[in-house]
Amino acid sequence: MSASSPAPVRFVDLAAQQERIRDRVDAAIARVLDHGQYIMGPEVSEFEAQLSAHCGAAHSVACSSGTDALAMVLMAKNVRPGQAIFCPAFTFVATAEVVAWLGAHIWFVDVDAATFNMDPASLETAIAEAKAAGHEPVGVIPVDLFGIPADYDAISKIAAREGLWVLGDGAQAYGARYHNRRVGTLAMATATSFFPAKPLGAYGDGGAIFTDDAELAETLRSILFHGKGTSQYDNVRIGMTGRIDTMQAAVLIEKLAIFDDEIEARNRIAARYSTLLSGHVETPHVPDGLQSVWAQYTVKLPAVADRAAIQSQMKDKGVPSAVYYAKPLHLQDAYSHHGIAGGTLPVTDMLSGCVLSLPMHPYLDEETQDRVVEALVGAL
Ligand SMILES: *Cc1c(COP(=O)(O)O)cnc(C)c1O
């Protein structure tokens, strides 16, 4: 690239956000250094209270990561071998990984072609097949992929009929809205992630679990601290090191303060992308009454398009893109022996071949957006 070419576009721009809040983050970190309570310091419970006020969940339990958030709920529900849990195959590996940790059967469910989220009809198929295989269905893990909440009404109805709990994997969707509710209140429990590149990201690993069930919240607080009872030296169950660092909670308090403003910006940017790209590619579909937080802005390329060639031409113009997910979980070596709804997941397979995610963050200006759009349309 010649010296006069503009700098490459950032896929996610954490530096622009940091510039906005750097003073406040510096002060927050300095406060932690001053009081020295690096584990379970006052910022942890303060952040939890702010999360509950923000999303409406009765209980917010901050923890070490989104993966651990999912795992600890499964531990609290005593998930064990012989049981079956249903999740989409078109997701990040952590959704299924935690089920495998506990030795339960995973049943991979297909997704909806428009929303990329769990298809309730495919869930019905998987439940019937799991029962026929002699597995004991216990729970469903819908994923709010790319920031759009799953179809919780339809999934909860099926789950209630079958006596299954629902654990929302909201790792990509904290802050998203589902009619008059927010992610965190749509299931028995919801796990989210504060991995730096997620919409609400820390400066390291972090996560949270949301629930309205006080007993579950208390069990989770025990599990994340080695199964503590009245003290950490009274061990009433098998637990783990699942706490969030005080330092990360302090950073997240500052990030949560600007998060609703950032969600607005993400939605403004996504709407503009969709206007500029309509007619060229299939733009994302957000169902009526829902609001995404745009963890990814993901389009579907025309069936005839050569995705790798498009990505490389875009890259030549300094525009990064990404494919989430090129190899769905039912095709991964470590997971291919698990159940597959109907024996094949045609929508998942189709999407993995044609999706493309574009740069997305709240500080993407119109000029940069135009560059992204021109690079993609030019490559097409
Ligand atoms: C990021 C992610 C996770 C895991 O979160 P970590 O904080 O990285 O452990 C789980 N599920 C989905 C869908 C994710 O995108």
PDB file of C-alpha atoms in Angstrom, residues 31-281:
ATOM      1  CA  ARG A  31      -9.425   3.889  42.868  1.00  0.00           C
ATOM      2  CA  VAL A  32      -9.002   0.105  42.764  1.00  0.00           C
ATOM      3  CA  LEU A  33      -5.227   0.463  43.171  1.00  0.00           C
ATOM      4  CA  ASP A  34      -5.868   2.720  46.168  1.00  0.00           C
ATOM      5  CA  HIS A  35      -8.286   0.435  48.017  1.00  0.00           C
ATOM      6  CA  GLY A  36      -6.481  -2.745  46.960  1.00  0.00           C
ATOM      7  CA  GLN A  37      -9.485  -5.100  46.994  1.00  0.00           C
ATOM      8  CA  TYR A  38      -8.627  -6.807  43.712  1.00  0.00           C
ATOM      9  CA  ILE A  39     -11.023  -9.702  44.303  1.00  0.00           C
ATOM     10  CA  MET A  40     -14.679  -8.992  45.118  1.00  0.00           C
ATOM     11  CA  GLY A  41     -13.989  -5.302  45.718  1.00  0.00           C
ATOM     12  CA  PRO A  42     -16.849  -2.788  46.038  1.00  0.00           C
ATOM     13  CA  GLU A  43     -16.935  -2.157  42.262  1.00  0.00           C
ATOM     14  CA  VAL A  44     -18.178  -5.722  41.668  1.00  0.00           C
ATOM     15  CA  SER A  45     -21.440  -5.339  43.577  1.00  0.00           C
ATOM     16  CA  GLU A  46     -21.814  -1.764  42.314  1.00  0.00           C
ATOM     17  CA  PHE A  47     -21.519  -2.994  38.720  1.00  0.00           C
ATOM     18  CA  GLU A  48     -23.988  -5.826  39.395  1.00  0.00           C
ATOM     19  CA  ALA A  49     -26.547  -3.373  40.776  1.00  0.00           C
ATOM     20  CA  GLN A  50     -26.097  -1.164  37.711  1.00  0.00           C
ATOM     21  CA  LEU A  51     -26.575  -4.131  35.385  1.00  0.00           C
ATOM     22  CA  SER A  52     -29.821  -5.097  37.128  1.00  0.00           C
ATOM     23  CA  ALA A  53     -31.096  -1.527  36.860  1.00  0.00           C
ATOM     24  CA  HIS A  54     -30.077  -1.426  33.202  1.00  0.00           C
ATOM     25  CA  CYS A  55     -31.553  -4.711  31.951  1.00  0.00           C
ATOM     26  CA  GLY A  56     -34.313  -5.298  34.485  1.00  0.00           C
ATOM     27  CA  ALA A  57     -33.146  -8.663  35.818  1.00  0.00           C
ATOM     28  CA  ALA A  58     -33.768  -9.209  39.533  1.00  0.00           C
ATOM     29  CA  HIS A  59     -30.275 -10.669  39.980  1.00  0.00           C
ATOM     30  CA  SER A  60     -27.043  -9.962  38.113  1.00  0.00           C
ATOM     31  CA  VAL A  61     -24.028 -12.107  38.915  1.00  0.00           C
ATOM     32  CA  ALA A  62     -20.807 -10.797  37.373  1.00  0.00           C
ATOM     33  CA  CYS A  63     -18.267 -13.477  36.560  1.00  0.00           C
ATOM     34  CA  SER A  64     -15.039 -14.416  34.807  1.00  0.00           C
ATOM     35  CA  SER A  65     -16.248 -14.826  31.192  1.00  0.00           C
ATOM     36  CA  GLY A  66     -19.225 -15.587  28.997  1.00  0.00           C
ATOM     37  CA  THR A  67     -18.121 -19.199  28.723  1.00  0.00           C
ATOM     38  CA  ASP A  68     -17.918 -19.565  32.500  1.00  0.00           C
ATOM     39  CA  ALA A  69     -21.305 -17.830  32.821  1.00  0.00           C
ATOM     40  CA  LEU A  70     -22.880 -20.530  30.645  1.00  0.00           C
ATOM     41  CA  ALA A  71     -20.983 -23.328  32.397  1.00  0.00           C
ATOM     42  CA  MET A  72     -21.905 -22.211  35.888  1.00  0.00           C
ATOM     43  CA  VAL A  73     -25.614 -22.218  35.048  1.00  0.00           C
ATOM     44  CA  LEU A  74     -25.274 -25.783  33.757  1.00  0.00           C
ATOM     45  CA  MET A  75     -23.419 -26.702  36.957  1.00  0.00           C
ATOM     46  CA  ALA A  76     -26.182 -25.101  39.041  1.00  0.00           C
ATOM     47  CA  LYS A  77     -28.757 -27.142  37.114  1.00  0.00           C
ATOM     48  CA  ASN A  78     -26.742 -30.350  37.792  1.00  0.00           C
ATOM     49  CA  VAL A  79     -26.351 -31.155  34.101  1.00  0.00           C
ATOM     50  CA  ARG A  80     -24.905 -34.657  33.743  1.00  0.00           C
ATOM     51  CA  PRO A  81     -24.259 -37.501  31.284  1.00  0.00           C
ATOM     52  CA  GLY A  82     -27.395 -38.977  29.744  1.00  0.00           C
ATOM     53  CA  GLN A  83     -29.107 -35.598  29.591  1.00  0.00           C
ATOM     54  CA  ALA A  84     -29.673 -33.694  26.350  1.00  0.00           C
ATOM     55  CA  ILE A  85     -29.295 -29.958  25.716  1.00  0.00           C
ATOM     56  CA  PHE A  86     -30.320 -28.200  22.514  1.00  0.00           C
ATOM     57  CA  CYS A  87     -28.386 -25.340  20.926  1.00  0.00           C
ATOM     58  CA  PRO A  88     -27.832 -23.932  17.448  1.00  0.00           C
ATOM     59  CA  ALA A  89     -24.874 -25.156  15.386  1.00  0.00           C
ATOM     60  CA  PHE A  90     -24.448 -21.675  13.879  1.00  0.00           C
ATOM     61  CA  THR A  91     -22.744 -20.041  16.879  1.00  0.00           C
ATOM     62  CA  PHE A  92     -19.420 -19.566  18.619  1.00  0.00           C
ATOM     63  CA  VAL A  93     -18.035 -22.806  20.033  1.00  0.00           C
ATOM     64  CA  ALA A  94     -18.491 -21.831  23.701  1.00  0.00           C
ATOM     65  CA  THR A  95     -22.275 -22.367  23.503  1.00  0.00           C
ATOM     66  CA  ALA A  96     -21.792 -26.118  23.005  1.00  0.00           C
ATOM     67  CA  GLU A  97     -18.406 -26.473  24.684  1.00  0.00           C
ATOM     68  CA  VAL A  98     -19.832 -26.059  28.178  1.00  0.00           C
ATOM     69  CA  VAL A  99     -22.380 -28.841  27.570  1.00  0.00           C
ATOM     70  CA  ALA A 100     -19.523 -31.154  26.562  1.00  0.00           C
ATOM     71  CA  TRP A 101     -17.598 -30.212  29.745  1.00  0.00           C
ATOM     72  CA  LEU A 102     -20.399 -31.768  31.788  1.00  0.00           C
ATOM     73  CA  GLY A 103     -20.648 -34.857  29.612  1.00  0.00           C
ATOM     74  CA  ALA A 104     -24.206 -34.257  28.429  1.00  0.00           C
ATOM     75  CA  HIS A 105     -25.461 -34.869  24.897  1.00  0.00           C
ATOM     76  CA  ILE A 106     -25.525 -31.838  22.591  1.00  0.00           C
ATOM     77  CA  TRP A 107     -28.293 -31.673  20.001  1.00  0.00           C
ATOM     78  CA  PHE A 108     -27.548 -29.186  17.251  1.00  0.00           C
ATOM     79  CA  VAL A 109     -30.576 -27.299  15.988  1.00  0.00           C
ATOM     80  CA  ASP A 110     -30.911 -25.430  12.705  1.00  0.00           C
ATOM     81  CA  VAL A 111     -31.438 -21.674  12.488  1.00  0.00           C
ATOM     82  CA  ASP A 112     -33.804 -19.312  10.736  1.00  0.00           C
ATOM     83  CA  ALA A 113     -32.458 -18.002   7.414  1.00  0.00           C
ATOM     84  CA  ALA A 114     -33.588 -14.420   8.106  1.00  0.00           C
ATOM     85  CA  THR A 115     -32.528 -13.926  11.754  1.00  0.00           C
ATOM     86  CA  PHE A 116     -29.679 -16.504  12.014  1.00  0.00           C
ATOM     87  CA  ASN A 117     -31.280 -17.580  15.311  1.00  0.00           C
ATOM     88  CA  MET A 118     -32.634 -20.936  16.544  1.00  0.00           C
ATOM     89  CA  ASP A 119     -35.499 -22.292  14.424  1.00  0.00           C
ATOM     90  CA  PRO A 120     -38.292 -23.463  16.774  1.00  0.00           C
ATOM     91  CA  ALA A 121     -39.462 -26.128  14.286  1.00  0.00           C
ATOM     92  CA  SER A 122     -35.967 -27.625  14.178  1.00  0.00           C
ATOM     93  CA  LEU A 123     -35.915 -27.567  17.990  1.00  0.00           C
ATOM     94  CA  GLU A 124     -39.111 -29.665  18.010  1.00  0.00           C
ATOM     95  CA  THR A 125     -37.463 -32.174  15.677  1.00  0.00           C
ATOM     96  CA  ALA A 126     -34.343 -32.399  17.851  1.00  0.00           C
ATOM     97  CA  ILE A 127     -36.347 -32.935  21.051  1.00  0.00           C
ATOM     98  CA  ALA A 128     -38.277 -35.828  19.488  1.00  0.00           C
ATOM     99  CA  GLU A 129     -35.069 -37.380  18.147  1.00  0.00           C
ATOM    100  CA  ALA A 130     -33.259 -37.017  21.483  1.00  0.00           C
ATOM    101  CA  LYS A 131     -36.107 -38.808  23.257  1.00  0.00           C
ATOM    102  CA  ALA A 132     -36.096 -41.572  20.643  1.00  0.00           C
ATOM    103  CA  ALA A 133     -32.350 -41.983  21.241  1.00  0.00           C
ATOM    104  CA  GLY A 134     -33.012 -42.504  24.965  1.00  0.00           C
ATOM    105  CA  HIS A 135     -31.572 -39.144  26.033  1.00  0.00           C
ATOM    106  CA  GLU A 136     -33.222 -37.074  28.749  1.00  0.00           C
ATOM    107  CA  PRO A 137     -33.979 -33.569  27.419  1.00  0.00           C
ATOM    108  CA  VAL A 138     -33.391 -30.949  30.147  1.00  0.00           C
ATOM    109  CA  GLY A 139     -32.575 -27.593  28.600  1.00  0.00           C
ATOM    110  CA  VAL A 140     -32.364 -25.288  25.600  1.00  0.00           C
ATOM    111  CA  ILE A 141     -29.645 -22.722  24.909  1.00  0.00           C
ATOM    112  CA  PRO A 142     -30.850 -20.242  22.269  1.00  0.00           C
ATOM    113  CA  VAL A 143     -28.176 -17.801  21.079  1.00  0.00           C
ATOM    114  CA  ASP A 144     -28.846 -14.124  20.368  1.00  0.00           C
ATOM    115  CA  LEU A 145     -26.566 -14.201  17.365  1.00  0.00           C
ATOM    116  CA  PHE A 146     -24.853 -11.010  16.193  1.00  0.00           C
ATOM    117  CA  GLY A 147     -26.882  -9.051  18.777  1.00  0.00           C
ATOM    118  CA  ILE A 148     -30.450  -9.965  17.791  1.00  0.00           C
ATOM    119  CA  PRO A 149     -32.501 -11.749  20.486  1.00  0.00           C
ATOM    120  CA  ALA A 150     -33.684 -15.255  19.603  1.00  0.00           C
ATOM    121  CA  ASP A 151     -37.386 -16.110  19.235  1.00  0.00           C
ATOM    122  CA  TYR A 152     -37.890 -16.494  22.997  1.00  0.00           C
ATOM    123  CA  ASP A 153     -41.710 -16.583  22.842  1.00  0.00           C
ATOM    124  CA  ALA A 154     -41.778 -19.616  20.554  1.00  0.00           C
ATOM    125  CA  ILE A 155     -38.841 -21.350  22.251  1.00  0.00           C
ATOM    126  CA  SER A 156     -40.201 -20.802  25.780  1.00  0.00           C
ATOM    127  CA  LYS A 157     -43.541 -22.250  24.745  1.00  0.00           C
ATOM    128  CA  ILE A 158     -41.906 -25.452  23.497  1.00  0.00           C
ATOM    129  CA  ALA A 159     -39.631 -25.587  26.549  1.00  0.00           C
ATOM    130  CA  ALA A 160     -42.557 -25.167  28.959  1.00  0.00           C
ATOM    131  CA  ARG A 161     -44.508 -27.953  27.260  1.00  0.00           C
ATOM    132  CA  GLU A 162     -41.482 -30.269  27.468  1.00  0.00           C
ATOM    133  CA  GLY A 163     -40.438 -29.261  30.989  1.00  0.00           C
ATOM    134  CA  LEU A 164     -37.103 -27.803  29.826  1.00  0.00           C
ATOM    135  CA  TRP A 165     -35.310 -24.767  31.193  1.00  0.00           C
ATOM    136  CA  VAL A 166     -34.085 -22.037  28.849  1.00  0.00           C
ATOM    137  CA  LEU A 167     -30.600 -20.545  29.222  1.00  0.00           C
ATOM    138  CA  GLY A 168     -30.109 -17.601  26.882  1.00  0.00           C
ATOM    139  CA  ASP A 169     -26.640 -17.238  25.372  1.00  0.00           C
ATOM    140  CA  GLY A 170     -26.686 -13.463  25.205  1.00  0.00           C
ATOM    141  CA  ALA A 171     -22.895 -13.175  24.877  1.00  0.00           C
ATOM    142  CA  GLN A 172     -23.316 -11.014  21.766  1.00  0.00           C
ATOM    143  CA  ALA A 173     -26.505  -9.264  22.784  1.00  0.00           C
ATOM    144  CA  TYR A 174     -26.302  -7.542  26.150  1.00  0.00           C
ATOM    145  CA  GLY A 175     -28.426  -4.386  25.845  1.00  0.00           C
ATOM    146  CA  ALA A 176     -30.624  -5.698  23.013  1.00  0.00           C
ATOM    147  CA  ARG A 177     -34.386  -5.349  23.253  1.00  0.00           C
ATOM    148  CA  TYR A 178     -37.154  -7.894  22.771  1.00  0.00           C
ATOM    149  CA  HIS A 179     -40.462  -6.016  22.640  1.00  0.00           C
ATOM    150  CA  ASN A 180     -40.643  -4.188  25.987  1.00  0.00           C
ATOM    151  CA  ARG A 181     -37.932  -6.300  27.649  1.00  0.00           C
ATOM    152  CA  ARG A 182     -34.167  -6.456  27.519  1.00  0.00           C
ATOM    153  CA  VAL A 183     -31.778  -9.380  27.135  1.00  0.00           C
ATOM    154  CA  GLY A 184     -31.268 -10.670  30.674  1.00  0.00           C
ATOM    155  CA  THR A 185     -34.987 -11.075  31.366  1.00  0.00           C
ATOM    156  CA  LEU A 186     -36.029 -13.381  28.522  1.00  0.00           C
ATOM    157  CA  ALA A 187     -35.160 -16.796  29.990  1.00  0.00           C
ATOM    158  CA  MET A 188     -34.672 -18.702  33.256  1.00  0.00           C
ATOM    159  CA  ALA A 189     -31.108 -17.409  33.092  1.00  0.00           C
ATOM    160  CA  THR A 190     -29.076 -15.431  30.566  1.00  0.00           C
ATOM    161  CA  ALA A 191     -25.316 -15.499  30.147  1.00  0.00           C
ATOM    162  CA  THR A 192     -23.398 -12.624  28.629  1.00  0.00           C
ATOM    163  CA  SER A 193     -19.770 -11.847  27.843  1.00  0.00           C
ATOM    164  CA  PHE A 194     -17.663  -8.757  28.358  1.00  0.00           C
ATOM    165  CA  PHE A 195     -14.846  -9.966  26.092  1.00  0.00           C
ATOM    166  CA  PRO A 196     -13.262  -6.735  24.769  1.00  0.00           C
ATOM    167  CA  ALA A 197     -14.777  -6.938  21.265  1.00  0.00           C
ATOM    168  CA  LYS A 198     -18.345  -7.633  22.456  1.00  0.00           C
ATOM    169  CA  PRO A 199     -20.756  -4.668  22.405  1.00  0.00           C
ATOM    170  CA  LEU A 200     -20.153  -4.075  26.144  1.00  0.00           C
ATOM    171  CA  GLY A 201     -16.508  -5.084  26.497  1.00  0.00           C
ATOM    172  CA  ALA A 202     -14.040  -4.964  29.365  1.00  0.00           C
ATOM    173  CA  TYR A 203     -10.260  -4.581  29.103  1.00  0.00           C
ATOM    174  CA  GLY A 204      -9.854  -8.298  29.645  1.00  0.00           C
ATOM    175  CA  ASP A 205     -12.200 -11.213  30.244  1.00  0.00           C
ATOM    176  CA  GLY A 206     -15.505 -10.899  32.034  1.00  0.00           C
ATOM    177  CA  GLY A 207     -19.104 -12.010  31.905  1.00  0.00           C
ATOM    178  CA  ALA A 208     -22.383 -12.013  33.785  1.00  0.00           C
ATOM    179  CA  ILE A 209     -25.425 -14.149  34.489  1.00  0.00           C
ATOM    180  CA  PHE A 210     -28.902 -12.674  34.843  1.00  0.00           C
ATOM    181  CA  THR A 211     -31.884 -14.343  36.482  1.00  0.00           C
ATOM    182  CA  ASP A 212     -35.065 -13.589  38.394  1.00  0.00           C
ATOM    183  CA  ASP A 213     -34.554 -16.755  40.473  1.00  0.00           C
ATOM    184  CA  ALA A 214     -33.031 -15.790  43.842  1.00  0.00           C
ATOM    185  CA  GLU A 215     -32.080 -19.364  44.709  1.00  0.00           C
ATOM    186  CA  LEU A 216     -30.287 -19.848  41.377  1.00  0.00           C
ATOM    187  CA  ALA A 217     -28.436 -16.540  41.884  1.00  0.00           C
ATOM    188  CA  GLU A 218     -27.258 -17.674  45.304  1.00  0.00           C
ATOM    189  CA  THR A 219     -26.107 -21.036  43.940  1.00  0.00           C
ATOM    190  CA  LEU A 220     -24.185 -19.221  41.190  1.00  0.00           C
ATOM    191  CA  ARG A 221     -22.465 -16.973  43.772  1.00  0.00           C
ATOM    192  CA  SER A 222     -21.356 -20.132  45.554  1.00  0.00           C
ATOM    193  CA  ILE A 223     -20.165 -21.895  42.385  1.00  0.00           C
ATOM    194  CA  LEU A 224     -18.082 -18.926  41.252  1.00  0.00           C
ATOM    195  CA  PHE A 225     -16.217 -19.027  44.575  1.00  0.00           C
ATOM    196  CA  HIS A 226     -15.253 -22.724  44.854  1.00  0.00           C
ATOM    197  CA  GLY A 227     -18.674 -23.835  46.037  1.00  0.00           C
ATOM    198  CA  LYS A 228     -18.505 -21.715  49.172  1.00  0.00           C
ATOM    199  CA  GLY A 229     -21.118 -22.009  51.911  1.00  0.00           C
ATOM    200  CA  THR A 230     -20.931 -19.627  54.846  1.00  0.00           C
ATOM    201  CA  SER A 231     -17.298 -18.868  53.924  1.00  0.00           C
ATOM    202  CA  GLN A 232     -14.825 -19.758  51.199  1.00  0.00           C
ATOM    203  CA  TYR A 233     -13.437 -22.436  53.549  1.00  0.00           C
ATOM    204  CA  ASP A 234     -16.878 -24.027  53.894  1.00  0.00           C
ATOM    205  CA  ASN A 235     -17.378 -25.945  50.635  1.00  0.00           C
ATOM    206  CA  VAL A 236     -20.917 -27.136  50.053  1.00  0.00           C
ATOM    207  CA  ARG A 237     -20.683 -27.970  46.340  1.00  0.00           C
ATOM    208  CA  ILE A 238     -18.142 -28.308  43.521  1.00  0.00           C
ATOM    209  CA  GLY A 239     -17.320 -24.850  42.219  1.00  0.00           C
ATOM    210  CA  MET A 240     -14.583 -22.996  40.384  1.00  0.00           C
ATOM    211  CA  THR A 241     -12.744 -19.676  40.133  1.00  0.00           C
ATOM    212  CA  GLY A 242     -15.501 -17.846  38.327  1.00  0.00           C
ATOM    213  CA  ARG A 243     -15.272 -14.328  39.753  1.00  0.00           C
ATOM    214  CA  ILE A 244     -14.839 -11.126  37.780  1.00  0.00           C
ATOM    215  CA  ASP A 245     -11.766  -9.025  38.665  1.00  0.00           C
ATOM    216  CA  THR A 246     -12.530  -5.823  40.570  1.00  0.00           C
ATOM    217  CA  MET A 247     -10.424  -3.971  37.971  1.00  0.00           C
ATOM    218  CA  GLN A 248     -12.665  -5.173  35.130  1.00  0.00           C
ATOM    219  CA  ALA A 249     -15.818  -4.267  37.072  1.00  0.00           C
ATOM    220  CA  ALA A 250     -14.391  -0.767  37.591  1.00  0.00           C
ATOM    221  CA  VAL A 251     -13.736  -0.410  33.851  1.00  0.00           C
ATOM    222  CA  LEU A 252     -17.172  -1.801  32.958  1.00  0.00           C
ATOM    223  CA  ILE A 253     -18.945   0.724  35.202  1.00  0.00           C
ATOM    224  CA  GLU A 254     -17.451   3.485  33.020  1.00  0.00           C
ATOM    225  CA  LYS A 255     -18.341   1.641  29.810  1.00  0.00           C
ATOM    226  CA  LEU A 256     -21.931   0.942  30.907  1.00  0.00           C
ATOM    227  CA  ALA A 257     -22.388   4.680  31.500  1.00  0.00           C
ATOM    228  CA  ILE A 258     -22.036   5.366  27.758  1.00  0.00           C
ATOM    229  CA  PHE A 259     -23.472   2.076  26.511  1.00  0.00           C
ATOM    230  CA  ASP A 260     -27.025   3.177  25.660  1.00  0.00           C
ATOM    231  CA  ASP A 261     -25.580   6.034  23.637  1.00  0.00           C
ATOM    232  CA  GLU A 262     -23.336   3.535  21.846  1.00  0.00           C
ATOM    233  CA  ILE A 263     -26.277   1.222  21.140  1.00  0.00           C
ATOM    234  CA  GLU A 264     -28.040   4.153  19.483  1.00  0.00           C
ATOM    235  CA  ALA A 265     -24.960   4.842  17.359  1.00  0.00           C
ATOM    236  CA  ARG A 266     -24.681   1.177  16.373  1.00  0.00           C
ATOM    237  CA  ASN A 267     -28.313   1.200  15.244  1.00  0.00           C
ATOM    238  CA  ARG A 268     -27.866   4.414  13.281  1.00  0.00           C
ATOM    239  CA  ILE A 269     -24.791   2.955  11.544  1.00  0.00           C
ATOM    240  CA  ALA A 270     -26.516  -0.376  10.833  1.00  0.00           C
ATOM    241  CA  ALA A 271     -29.527   1.421   9.330  1.00  0.00           C
ATOM    242  CA  ARG A 272     -27.245   3.443   7.063  1.00  0.00           C
ATOM    243  CA  TYR A 273     -25.334   0.330   5.963  1.00  0.00           C
ATOM    244  CA  SER A 274     -28.647  -1.335   5.113  1.00  0.00           C
ATOM    245  CA  THR A 275     -29.825   1.635   3.058  1.00  0.00           C
ATOM    246  CA  LEU A 276     -26.568   1.808   1.107  1.00  0.00           C
ATOM    247  CA  LEU A 277     -26.269  -1.947   0.591  1.00  0.00           C
ATOM    248  CA  SER A 278     -29.845  -2.830  -0.278  1.00  0.00           C
ATOM    249  CA  GLY A 279     -30.084  -4.252  -3.777  1.00  0.00           C
ATOM    250  CA  HIS A 280     -26.452  -5.414  -3.645  1.00  0.00           C
ATOM    251  CA  VAL A 281     -26.525  -7.989  -0.846  1.00  0.00           C
TER     252      VAL A 281
END
